[in-house]
PDB file of C-alpha atoms in Angstrom:
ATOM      1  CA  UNK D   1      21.744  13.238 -26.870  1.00 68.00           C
ATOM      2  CA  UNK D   2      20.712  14.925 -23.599  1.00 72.00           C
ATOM      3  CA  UNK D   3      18.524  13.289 -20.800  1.00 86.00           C
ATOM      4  CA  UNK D   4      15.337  14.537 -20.867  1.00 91.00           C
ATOM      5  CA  UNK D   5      13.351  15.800 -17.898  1.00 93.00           C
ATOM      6  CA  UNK D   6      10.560  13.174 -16.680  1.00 95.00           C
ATOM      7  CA  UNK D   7       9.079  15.876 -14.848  1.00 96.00           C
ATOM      8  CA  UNK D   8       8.944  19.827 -14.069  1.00 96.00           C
ATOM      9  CA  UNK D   9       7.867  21.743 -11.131  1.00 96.00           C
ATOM     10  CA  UNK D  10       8.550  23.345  -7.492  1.00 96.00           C
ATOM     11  CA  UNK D  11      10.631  21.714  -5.067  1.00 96.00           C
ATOM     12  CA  UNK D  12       9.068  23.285  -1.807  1.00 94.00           C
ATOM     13  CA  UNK D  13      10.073  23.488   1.220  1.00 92.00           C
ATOM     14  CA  UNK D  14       7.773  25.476   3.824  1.00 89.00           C
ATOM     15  CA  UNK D  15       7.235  28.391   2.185  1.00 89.00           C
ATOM     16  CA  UNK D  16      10.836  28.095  -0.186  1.00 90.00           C
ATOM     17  CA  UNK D  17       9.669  26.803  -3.650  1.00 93.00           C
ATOM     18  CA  UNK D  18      12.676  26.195  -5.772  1.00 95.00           C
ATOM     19  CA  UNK D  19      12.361  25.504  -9.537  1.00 96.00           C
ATOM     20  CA  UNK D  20      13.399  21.708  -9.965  1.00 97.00           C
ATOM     21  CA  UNK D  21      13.829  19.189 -12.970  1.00 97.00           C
ATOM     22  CA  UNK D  22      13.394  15.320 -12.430  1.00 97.00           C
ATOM     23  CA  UNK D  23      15.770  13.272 -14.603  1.00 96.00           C
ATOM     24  CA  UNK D  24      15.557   8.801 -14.973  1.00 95.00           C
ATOM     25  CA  UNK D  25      19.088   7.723 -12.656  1.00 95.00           C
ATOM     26  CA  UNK D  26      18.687   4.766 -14.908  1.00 92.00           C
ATOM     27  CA  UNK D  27      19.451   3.385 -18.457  1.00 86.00           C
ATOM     28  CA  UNK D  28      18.662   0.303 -20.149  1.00 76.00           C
ATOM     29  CA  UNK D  29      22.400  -0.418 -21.272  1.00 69.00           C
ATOM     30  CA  UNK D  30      23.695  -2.365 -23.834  1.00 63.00           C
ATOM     31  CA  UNK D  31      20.992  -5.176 -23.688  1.00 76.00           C
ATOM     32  CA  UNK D  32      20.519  -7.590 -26.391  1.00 82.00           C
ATOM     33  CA  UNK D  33      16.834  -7.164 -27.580  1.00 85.00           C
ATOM     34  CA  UNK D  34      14.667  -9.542 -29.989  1.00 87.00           C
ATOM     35  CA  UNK D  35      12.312  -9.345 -33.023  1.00 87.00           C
ATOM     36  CA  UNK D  36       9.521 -11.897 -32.887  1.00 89.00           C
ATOM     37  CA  UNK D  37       9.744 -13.554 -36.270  1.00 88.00           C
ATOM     38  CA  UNK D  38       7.210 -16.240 -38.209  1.00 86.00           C
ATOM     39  CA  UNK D  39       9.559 -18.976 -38.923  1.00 86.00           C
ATOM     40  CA  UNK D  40       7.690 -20.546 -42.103  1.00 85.00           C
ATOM     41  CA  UNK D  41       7.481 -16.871 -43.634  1.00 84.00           C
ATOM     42  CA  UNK D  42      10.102 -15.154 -42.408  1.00 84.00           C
ATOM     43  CA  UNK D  43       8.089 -11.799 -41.499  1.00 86.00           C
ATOM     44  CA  UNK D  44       7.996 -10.280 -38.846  1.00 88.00           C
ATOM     45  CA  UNK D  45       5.457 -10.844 -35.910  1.00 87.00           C
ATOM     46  CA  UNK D  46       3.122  -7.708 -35.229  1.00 85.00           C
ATOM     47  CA  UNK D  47       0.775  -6.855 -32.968  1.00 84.00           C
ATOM     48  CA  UNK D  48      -2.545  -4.527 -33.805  1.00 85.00           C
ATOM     49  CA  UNK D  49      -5.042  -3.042 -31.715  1.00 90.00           C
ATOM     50  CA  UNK D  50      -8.185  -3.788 -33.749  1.00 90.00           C
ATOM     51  CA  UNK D  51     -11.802  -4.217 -32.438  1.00 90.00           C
ATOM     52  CA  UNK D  52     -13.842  -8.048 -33.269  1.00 89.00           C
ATOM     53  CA  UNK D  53     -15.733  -7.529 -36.439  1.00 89.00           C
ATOM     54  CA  UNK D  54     -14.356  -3.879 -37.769  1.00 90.00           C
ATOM     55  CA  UNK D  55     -10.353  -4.705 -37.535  1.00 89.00           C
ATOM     56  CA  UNK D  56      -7.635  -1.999 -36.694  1.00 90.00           C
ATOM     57  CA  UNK D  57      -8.575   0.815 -35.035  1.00 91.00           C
ATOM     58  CA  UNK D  58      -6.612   4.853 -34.686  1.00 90.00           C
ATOM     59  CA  UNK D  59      -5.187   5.869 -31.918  1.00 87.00           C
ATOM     60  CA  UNK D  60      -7.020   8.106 -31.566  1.00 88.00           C
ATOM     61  CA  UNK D  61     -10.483   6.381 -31.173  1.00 90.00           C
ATOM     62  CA  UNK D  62      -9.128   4.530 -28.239  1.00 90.00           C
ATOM     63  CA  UNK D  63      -9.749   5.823 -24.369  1.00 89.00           C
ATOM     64  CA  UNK D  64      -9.985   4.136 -21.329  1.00 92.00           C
ATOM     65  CA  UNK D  65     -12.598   2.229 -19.947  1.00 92.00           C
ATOM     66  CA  UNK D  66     -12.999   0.808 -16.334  1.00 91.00           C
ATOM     67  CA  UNK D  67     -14.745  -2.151 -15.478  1.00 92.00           C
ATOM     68  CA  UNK D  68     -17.970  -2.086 -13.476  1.00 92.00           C
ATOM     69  CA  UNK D  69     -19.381  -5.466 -13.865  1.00 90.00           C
ATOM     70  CA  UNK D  70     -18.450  -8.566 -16.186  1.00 90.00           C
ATOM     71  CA  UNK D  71     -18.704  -6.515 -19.981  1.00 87.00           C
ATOM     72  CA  UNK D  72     -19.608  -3.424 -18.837  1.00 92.00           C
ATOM     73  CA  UNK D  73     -17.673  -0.422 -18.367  1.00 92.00           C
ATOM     74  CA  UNK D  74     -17.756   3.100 -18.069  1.00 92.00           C
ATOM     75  CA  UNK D  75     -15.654   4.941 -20.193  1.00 90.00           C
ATOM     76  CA  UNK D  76     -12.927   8.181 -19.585  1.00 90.00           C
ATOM     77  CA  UNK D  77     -11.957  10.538 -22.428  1.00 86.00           C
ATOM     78  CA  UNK D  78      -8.025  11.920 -21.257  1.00 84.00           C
ATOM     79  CA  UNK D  79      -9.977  15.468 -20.917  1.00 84.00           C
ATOM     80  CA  UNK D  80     -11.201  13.856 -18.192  1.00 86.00           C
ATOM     81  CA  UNK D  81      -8.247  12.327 -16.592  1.00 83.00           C
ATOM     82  CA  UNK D  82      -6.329  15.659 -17.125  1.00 82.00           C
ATOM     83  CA  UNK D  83      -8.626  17.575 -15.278  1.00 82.00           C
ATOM     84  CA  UNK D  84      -7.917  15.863 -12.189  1.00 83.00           C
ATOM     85  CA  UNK D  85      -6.402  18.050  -9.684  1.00 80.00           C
ATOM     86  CA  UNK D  86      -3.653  17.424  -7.878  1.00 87.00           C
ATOM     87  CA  UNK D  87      -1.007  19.886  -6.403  1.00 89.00           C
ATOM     88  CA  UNK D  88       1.433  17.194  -6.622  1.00 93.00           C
ATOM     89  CA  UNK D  89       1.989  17.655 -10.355  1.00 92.00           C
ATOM     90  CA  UNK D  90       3.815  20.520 -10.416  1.00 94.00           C
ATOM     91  CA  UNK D  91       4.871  20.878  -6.590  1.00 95.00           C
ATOM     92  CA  UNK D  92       6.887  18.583  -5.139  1.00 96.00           C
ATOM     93  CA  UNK D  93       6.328  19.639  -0.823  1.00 96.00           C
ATOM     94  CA  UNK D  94       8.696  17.499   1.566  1.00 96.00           C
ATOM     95  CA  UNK D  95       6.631  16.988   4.221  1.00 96.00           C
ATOM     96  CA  UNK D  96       8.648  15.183   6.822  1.00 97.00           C
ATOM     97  CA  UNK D  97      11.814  14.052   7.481  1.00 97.00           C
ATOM     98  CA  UNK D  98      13.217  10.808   8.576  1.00 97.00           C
ATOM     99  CA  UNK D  99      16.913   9.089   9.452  1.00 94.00           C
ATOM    100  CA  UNK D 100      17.248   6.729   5.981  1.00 90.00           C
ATOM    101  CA  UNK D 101      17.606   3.845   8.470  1.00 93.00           C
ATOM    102  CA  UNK D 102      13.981   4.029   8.974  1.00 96.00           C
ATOM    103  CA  UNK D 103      13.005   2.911   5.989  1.00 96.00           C
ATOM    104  CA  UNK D 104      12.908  -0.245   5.169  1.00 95.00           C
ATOM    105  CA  UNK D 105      14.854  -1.531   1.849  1.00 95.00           C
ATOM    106  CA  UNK D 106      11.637  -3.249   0.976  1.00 96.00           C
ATOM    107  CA  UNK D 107       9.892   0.046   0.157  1.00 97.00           C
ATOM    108  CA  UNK D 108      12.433   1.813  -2.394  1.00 97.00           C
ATOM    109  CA  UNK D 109      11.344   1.192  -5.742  1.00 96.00           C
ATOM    110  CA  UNK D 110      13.546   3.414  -8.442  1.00 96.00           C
ATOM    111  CA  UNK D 111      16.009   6.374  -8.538  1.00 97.00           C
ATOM    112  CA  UNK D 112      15.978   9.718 -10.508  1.00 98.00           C
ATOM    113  CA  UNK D 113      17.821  12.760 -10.337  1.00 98.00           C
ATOM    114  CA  UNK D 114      16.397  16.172  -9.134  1.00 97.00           C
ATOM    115  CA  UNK D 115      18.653  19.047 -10.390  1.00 96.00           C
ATOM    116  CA  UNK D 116      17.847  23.178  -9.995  1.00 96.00           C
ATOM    117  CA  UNK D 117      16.213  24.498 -13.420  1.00 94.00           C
ATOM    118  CA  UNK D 118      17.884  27.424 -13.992  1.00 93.00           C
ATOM    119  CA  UNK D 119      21.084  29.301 -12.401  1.00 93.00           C
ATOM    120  CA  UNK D 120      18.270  31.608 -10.436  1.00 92.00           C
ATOM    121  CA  UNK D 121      17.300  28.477  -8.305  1.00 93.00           C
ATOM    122  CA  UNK D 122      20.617  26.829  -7.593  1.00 94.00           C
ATOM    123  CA  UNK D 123      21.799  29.070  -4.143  1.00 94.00           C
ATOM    124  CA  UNK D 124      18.510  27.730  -3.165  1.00 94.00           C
ATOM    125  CA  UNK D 125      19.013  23.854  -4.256  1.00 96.00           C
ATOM    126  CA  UNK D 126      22.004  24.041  -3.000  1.00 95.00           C
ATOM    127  CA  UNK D 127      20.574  24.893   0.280  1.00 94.00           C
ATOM    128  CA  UNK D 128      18.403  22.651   0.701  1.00 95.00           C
ATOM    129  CA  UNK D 129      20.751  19.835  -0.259  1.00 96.00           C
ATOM    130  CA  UNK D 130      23.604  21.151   2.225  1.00 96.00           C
ATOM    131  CA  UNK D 131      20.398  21.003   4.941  1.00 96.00           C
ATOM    132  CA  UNK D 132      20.056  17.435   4.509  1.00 96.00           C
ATOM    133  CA  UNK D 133      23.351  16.506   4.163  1.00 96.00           C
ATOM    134  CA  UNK D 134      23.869  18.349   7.746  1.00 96.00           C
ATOM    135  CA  UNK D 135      20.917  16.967   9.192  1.00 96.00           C
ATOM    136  CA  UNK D 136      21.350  13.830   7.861  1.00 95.00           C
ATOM    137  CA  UNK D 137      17.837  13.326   7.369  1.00 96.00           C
ATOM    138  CA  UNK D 138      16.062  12.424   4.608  1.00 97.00           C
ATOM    139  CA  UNK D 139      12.763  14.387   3.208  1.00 97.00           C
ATOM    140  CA  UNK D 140       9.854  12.542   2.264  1.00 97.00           C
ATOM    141  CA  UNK D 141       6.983  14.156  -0.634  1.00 97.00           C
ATOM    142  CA  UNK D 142       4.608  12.791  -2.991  1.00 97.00           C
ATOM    143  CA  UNK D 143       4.840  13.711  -6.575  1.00 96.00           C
ATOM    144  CA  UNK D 144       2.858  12.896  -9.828  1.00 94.00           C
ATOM    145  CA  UNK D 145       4.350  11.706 -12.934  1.00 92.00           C
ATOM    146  CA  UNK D 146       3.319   9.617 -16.008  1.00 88.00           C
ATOM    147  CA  UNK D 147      -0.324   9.264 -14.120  1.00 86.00           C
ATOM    148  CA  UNK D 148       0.562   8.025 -10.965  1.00 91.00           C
ATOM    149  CA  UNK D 149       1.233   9.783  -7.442  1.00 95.00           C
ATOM    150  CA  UNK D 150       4.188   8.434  -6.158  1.00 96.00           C
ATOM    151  CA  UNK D 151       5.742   8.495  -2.452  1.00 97.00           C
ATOM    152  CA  UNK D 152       9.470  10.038  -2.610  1.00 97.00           C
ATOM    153  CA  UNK D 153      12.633  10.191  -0.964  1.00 98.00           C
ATOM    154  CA  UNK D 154      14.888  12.591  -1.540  1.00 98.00           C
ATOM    155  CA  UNK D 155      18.475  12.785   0.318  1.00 97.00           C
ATOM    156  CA  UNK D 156      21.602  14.544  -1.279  1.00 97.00           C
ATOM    157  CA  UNK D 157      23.809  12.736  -3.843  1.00 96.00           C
ATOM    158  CA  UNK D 158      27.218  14.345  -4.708  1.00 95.00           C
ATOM    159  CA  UNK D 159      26.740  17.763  -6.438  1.00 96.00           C
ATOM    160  CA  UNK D 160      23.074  17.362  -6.014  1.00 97.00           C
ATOM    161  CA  UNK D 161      19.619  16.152  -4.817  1.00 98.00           C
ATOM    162  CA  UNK D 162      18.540  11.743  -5.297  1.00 98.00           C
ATOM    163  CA  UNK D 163      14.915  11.144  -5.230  1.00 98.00           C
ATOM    164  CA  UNK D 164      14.163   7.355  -5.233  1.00 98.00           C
ATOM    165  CA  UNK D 165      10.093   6.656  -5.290  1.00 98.00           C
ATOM    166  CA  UNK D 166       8.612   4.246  -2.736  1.00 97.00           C
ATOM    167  CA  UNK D 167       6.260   1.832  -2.619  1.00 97.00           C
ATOM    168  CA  UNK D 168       3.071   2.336  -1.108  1.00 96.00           C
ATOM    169  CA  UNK D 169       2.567   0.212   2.123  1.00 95.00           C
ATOM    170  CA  UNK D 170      -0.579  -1.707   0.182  1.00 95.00           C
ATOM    171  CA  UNK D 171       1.613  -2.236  -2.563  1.00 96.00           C
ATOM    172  CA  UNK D 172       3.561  -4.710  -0.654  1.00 95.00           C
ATOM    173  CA  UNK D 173       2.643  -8.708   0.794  1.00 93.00           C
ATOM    174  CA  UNK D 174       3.310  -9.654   4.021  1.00 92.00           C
ATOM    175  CA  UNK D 175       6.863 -11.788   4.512  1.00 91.00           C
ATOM    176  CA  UNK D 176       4.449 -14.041   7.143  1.00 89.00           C
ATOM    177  CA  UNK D 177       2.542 -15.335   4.109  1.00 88.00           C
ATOM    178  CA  UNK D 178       5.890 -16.793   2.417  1.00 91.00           C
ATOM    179  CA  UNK D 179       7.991 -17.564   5.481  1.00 91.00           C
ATOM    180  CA  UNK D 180       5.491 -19.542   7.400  1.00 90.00           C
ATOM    181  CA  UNK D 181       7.159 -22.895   6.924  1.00 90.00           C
ATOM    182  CA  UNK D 182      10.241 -21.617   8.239  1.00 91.00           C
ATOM    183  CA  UNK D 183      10.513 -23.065  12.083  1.00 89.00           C
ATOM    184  CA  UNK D 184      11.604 -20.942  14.968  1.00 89.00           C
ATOM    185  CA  UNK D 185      14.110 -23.882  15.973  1.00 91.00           C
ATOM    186  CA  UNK D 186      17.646 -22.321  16.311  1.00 92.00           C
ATOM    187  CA  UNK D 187      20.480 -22.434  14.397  1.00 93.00           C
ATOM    188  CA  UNK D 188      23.333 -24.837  15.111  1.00 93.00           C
ATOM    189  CA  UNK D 189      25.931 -23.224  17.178  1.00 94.00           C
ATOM    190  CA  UNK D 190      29.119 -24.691  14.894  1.00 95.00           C
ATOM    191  CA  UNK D 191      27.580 -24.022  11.828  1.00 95.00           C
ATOM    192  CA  UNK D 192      26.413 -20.817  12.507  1.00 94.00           C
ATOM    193  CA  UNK D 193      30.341 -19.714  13.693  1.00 95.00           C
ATOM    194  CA  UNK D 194      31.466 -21.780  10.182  1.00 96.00           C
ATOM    195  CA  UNK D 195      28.994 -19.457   8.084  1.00 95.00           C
ATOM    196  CA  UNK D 196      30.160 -16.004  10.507  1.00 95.00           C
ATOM    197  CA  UNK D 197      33.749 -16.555   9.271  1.00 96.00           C
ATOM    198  CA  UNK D 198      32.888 -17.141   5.679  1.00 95.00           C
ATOM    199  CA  UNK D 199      30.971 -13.948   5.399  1.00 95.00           C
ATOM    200  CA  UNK D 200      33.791 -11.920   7.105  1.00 96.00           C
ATOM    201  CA  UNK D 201      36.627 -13.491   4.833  1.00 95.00           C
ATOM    202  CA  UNK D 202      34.360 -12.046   2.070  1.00 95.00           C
ATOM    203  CA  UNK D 203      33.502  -8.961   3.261  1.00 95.00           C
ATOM    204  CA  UNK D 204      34.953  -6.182   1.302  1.00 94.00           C
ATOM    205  CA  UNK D 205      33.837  -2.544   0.165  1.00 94.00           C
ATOM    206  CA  UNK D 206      30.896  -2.544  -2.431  1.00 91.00           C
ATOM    207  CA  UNK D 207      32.538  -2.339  -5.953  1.00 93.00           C
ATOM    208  CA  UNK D 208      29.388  -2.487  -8.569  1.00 89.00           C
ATOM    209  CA  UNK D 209      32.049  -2.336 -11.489  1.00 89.00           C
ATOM    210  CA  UNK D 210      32.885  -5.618 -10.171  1.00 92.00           C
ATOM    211  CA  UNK D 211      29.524  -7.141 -11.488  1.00 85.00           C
ATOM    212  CA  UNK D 212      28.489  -7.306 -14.826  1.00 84.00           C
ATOM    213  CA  UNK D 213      25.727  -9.305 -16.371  1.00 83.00           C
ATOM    214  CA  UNK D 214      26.862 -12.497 -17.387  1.00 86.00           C
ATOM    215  CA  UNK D 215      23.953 -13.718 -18.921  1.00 84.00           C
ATOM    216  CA  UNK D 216      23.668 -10.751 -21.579  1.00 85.00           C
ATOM    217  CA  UNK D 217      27.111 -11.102 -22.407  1.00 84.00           C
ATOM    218  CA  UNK D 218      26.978 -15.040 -23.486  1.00 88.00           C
ATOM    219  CA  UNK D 219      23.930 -14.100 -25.424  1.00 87.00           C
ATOM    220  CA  UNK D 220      26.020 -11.112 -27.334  1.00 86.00           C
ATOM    221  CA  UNK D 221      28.774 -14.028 -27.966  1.00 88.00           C
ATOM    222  CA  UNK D 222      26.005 -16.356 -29.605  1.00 88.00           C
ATOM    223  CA  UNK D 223      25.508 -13.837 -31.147  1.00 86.00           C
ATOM    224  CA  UNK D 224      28.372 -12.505 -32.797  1.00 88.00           C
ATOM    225  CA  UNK D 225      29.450 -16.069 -33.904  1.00 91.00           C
ATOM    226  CA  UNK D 226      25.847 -16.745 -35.432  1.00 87.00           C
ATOM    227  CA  UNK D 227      26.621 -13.628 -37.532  1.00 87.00           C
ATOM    228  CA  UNK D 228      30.222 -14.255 -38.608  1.00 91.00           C
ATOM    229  CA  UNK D 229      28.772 -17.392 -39.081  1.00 88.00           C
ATOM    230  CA  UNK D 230      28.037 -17.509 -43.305  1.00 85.00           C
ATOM    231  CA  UNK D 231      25.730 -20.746 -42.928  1.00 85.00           C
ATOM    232  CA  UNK D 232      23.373 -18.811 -40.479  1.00 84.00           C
ATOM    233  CA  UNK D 233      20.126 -19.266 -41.560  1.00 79.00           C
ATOM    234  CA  UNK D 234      18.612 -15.418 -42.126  1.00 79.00           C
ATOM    235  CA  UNK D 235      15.844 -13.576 -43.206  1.00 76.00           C
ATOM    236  CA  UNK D 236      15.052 -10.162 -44.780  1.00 77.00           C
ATOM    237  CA  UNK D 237      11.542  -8.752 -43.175  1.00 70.00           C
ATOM    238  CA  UNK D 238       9.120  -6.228 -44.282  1.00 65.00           C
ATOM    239  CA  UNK D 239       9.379  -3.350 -42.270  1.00 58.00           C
ATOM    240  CA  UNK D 240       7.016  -1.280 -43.394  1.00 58.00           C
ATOM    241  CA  UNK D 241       3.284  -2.200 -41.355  1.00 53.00           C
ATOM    242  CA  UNK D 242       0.299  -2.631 -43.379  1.00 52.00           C
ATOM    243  CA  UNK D 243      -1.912  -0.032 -42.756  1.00 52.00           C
ATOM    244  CA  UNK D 244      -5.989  -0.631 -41.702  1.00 48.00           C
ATOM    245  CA  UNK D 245      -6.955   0.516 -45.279  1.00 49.00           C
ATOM    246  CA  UNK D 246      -4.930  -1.969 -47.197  1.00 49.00           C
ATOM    247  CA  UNK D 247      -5.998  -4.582 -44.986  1.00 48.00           C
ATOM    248  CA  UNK D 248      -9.568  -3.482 -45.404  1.00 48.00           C
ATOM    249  CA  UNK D 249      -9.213  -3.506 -49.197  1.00 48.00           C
ATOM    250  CA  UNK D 250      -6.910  -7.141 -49.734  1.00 55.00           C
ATOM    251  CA  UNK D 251     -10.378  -8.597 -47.439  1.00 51.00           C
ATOM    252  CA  UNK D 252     -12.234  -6.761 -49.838  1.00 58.00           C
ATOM    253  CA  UNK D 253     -10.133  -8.374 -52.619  1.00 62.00           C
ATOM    254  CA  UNK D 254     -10.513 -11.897 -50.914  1.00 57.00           C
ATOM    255  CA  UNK D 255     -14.299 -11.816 -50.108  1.00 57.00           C
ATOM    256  CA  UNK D 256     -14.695 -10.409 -53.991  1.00 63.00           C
ATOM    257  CA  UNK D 257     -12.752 -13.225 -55.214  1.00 66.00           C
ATOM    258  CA  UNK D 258     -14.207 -16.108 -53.132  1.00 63.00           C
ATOM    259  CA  UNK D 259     -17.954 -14.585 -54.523  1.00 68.00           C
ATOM    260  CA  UNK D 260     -16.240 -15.395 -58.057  1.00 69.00           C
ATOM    261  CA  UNK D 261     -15.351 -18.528 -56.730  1.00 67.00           C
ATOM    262  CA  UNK D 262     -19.149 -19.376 -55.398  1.00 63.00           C
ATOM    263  CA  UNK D 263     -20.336 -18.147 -58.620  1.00 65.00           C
ATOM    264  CA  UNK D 264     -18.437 -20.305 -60.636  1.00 67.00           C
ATOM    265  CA  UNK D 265     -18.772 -23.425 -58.806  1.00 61.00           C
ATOM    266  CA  UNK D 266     -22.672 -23.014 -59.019  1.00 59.00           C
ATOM    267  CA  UNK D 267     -22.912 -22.044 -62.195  1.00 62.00           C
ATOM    268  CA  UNK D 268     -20.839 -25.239 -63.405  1.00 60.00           C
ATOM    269  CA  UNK D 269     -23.304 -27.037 -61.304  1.00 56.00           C
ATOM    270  CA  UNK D 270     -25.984 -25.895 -63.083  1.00 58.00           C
ATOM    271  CA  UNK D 271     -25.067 -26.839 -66.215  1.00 59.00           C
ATOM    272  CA  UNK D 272     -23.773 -30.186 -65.109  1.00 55.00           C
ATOM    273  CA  UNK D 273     -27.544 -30.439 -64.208  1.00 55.00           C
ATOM    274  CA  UNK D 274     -28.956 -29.468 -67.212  1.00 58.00           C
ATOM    275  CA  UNK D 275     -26.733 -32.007 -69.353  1.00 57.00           C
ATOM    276  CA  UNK D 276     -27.792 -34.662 -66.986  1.00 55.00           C
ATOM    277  CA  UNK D 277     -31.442 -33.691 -67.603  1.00 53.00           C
ATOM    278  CA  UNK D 278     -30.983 -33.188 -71.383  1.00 53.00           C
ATOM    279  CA  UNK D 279     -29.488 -36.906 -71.273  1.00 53.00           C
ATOM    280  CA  UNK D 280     -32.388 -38.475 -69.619  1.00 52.00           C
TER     281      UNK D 280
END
């Protein structure tokens, strides 16, 4: 299935807007994932937004609220939080440029893909992308997507354009605060020439095919031998969720039958009273 756009807009550039599509540069891969499961019953765990006192609630009687003081907030319908205006959601400007040394690794956060729209736009993508590659520069923009302005990269990447979003400069904590037990005493001369040679005997081009994630694949072996496995204990869930109406009608059910209950009890009381009184 294709990859579809996280965003659409203008890639400008002075007064050059080119029409641009942003696409994830990442996938989740072949993880293993898990179902949270009640042991005793065998069903499976689920989670419900519901409200104390009325139980679940629709979608769509749920908006935002932000918190003033302790228990009070004001609340914001998404009318509200679409109208904002920002020229950043469908115009991505760079703004400046700057040699990708100057960045610090610290501040990269992830990387998408920013491809031309349509054929029309590509001679001028395909500008812009030869500029940087010339200059070797990279632009920096700010963008919206998914709620959220984010700071932006972008240098070129093969056929075409990488953006990679950046953390904002409050987003980050200070090293000082974690490295202050770490002395300024230098290191010792012998040791340090022991640990130079090591790390040039293992210096070699990066290879990421070289690295897989060994973790995920001894889970995936568990796995596999758990289900060849014919004394593996298993269990067959429910899939289909209750909705809020049949869980409003089996309390109904409950609260009707414990009022039987109550009715019963006292009205065997009462005539266990009545024989007692009879027998006196």
């Amino acid at each position: 299935m294709a990859p579809r756009a996280l965003w659409k807009g203008q890639l400008r550039l002075s007064l050059v807007s080119i029409p641009v599509e942003i696409f994830s540069a990442t996938k989740t891969g072949a993880r293993v994932s898990f179902r949270q499961i009640h042991k005793p019953s065998g069903k499976r765990i689920r989670y419900e937004k519901s409200v104390p006192g009325i139980g679940p609630v629709d979608a769509e009687d749920i908006v935002k609220g932000y918190e003033v003081e302790r228990d009070e907030y004001i609340l914001l319908d998404p009318e509200e939080i679409d109208e904002i205006k920002l020229e950043t959601k469908k115009t991505f400007e760079l703004v400046q440029f700057v040699e990708a040394c100057e960045i610090p690794p610290l501040y990269f956060e992830k990387p998408y893909y920013i491809t031309a729209a349509d054929d029309l736009a590509q001679d001028a993508y395909r500008v812009v992308r030869d500029a940087l590659r010339s200059a070797g520069k990279v632009g920096l923009g700010q963008v919206t997507m998914r709620g959220k302005e984010y700071l932006a990269a972008v240098k070129p990447c093969g056929d075409g354009l990488l953006m990679e979003t950046l953390r904002y400069e409050d987003e980050l904590r200070e090293a000082d605060e974690i490295f202050t037990d770490i002395t300024d005493d230098e290191s010792d001369k012998e040791l340090l020439d022991v640990a130079t040679s090591l790390i040039e005997r293992k210096t070699a081009p990066f290879d990421a095919s070289a690295y897989t994630d060994k973790y995920a694949e001894a889970m995936q072996e568990l796995l596999n031998a758990k289900i060849k496995n014919k004394k593996t204990p298993r269990v067959r869930t429910d899939d289909e969720a209750p909705s809020g109406g049949e869980n409003v009608i089996d309390l109904m059910s409950a609260l009707k039958e414990s009022l039987k209950e109550a009715k019963s009890s006292k009205s065997t009381a009462a005539k266990k009273k009545g024989t007692r009184k009879k027998a006196s």
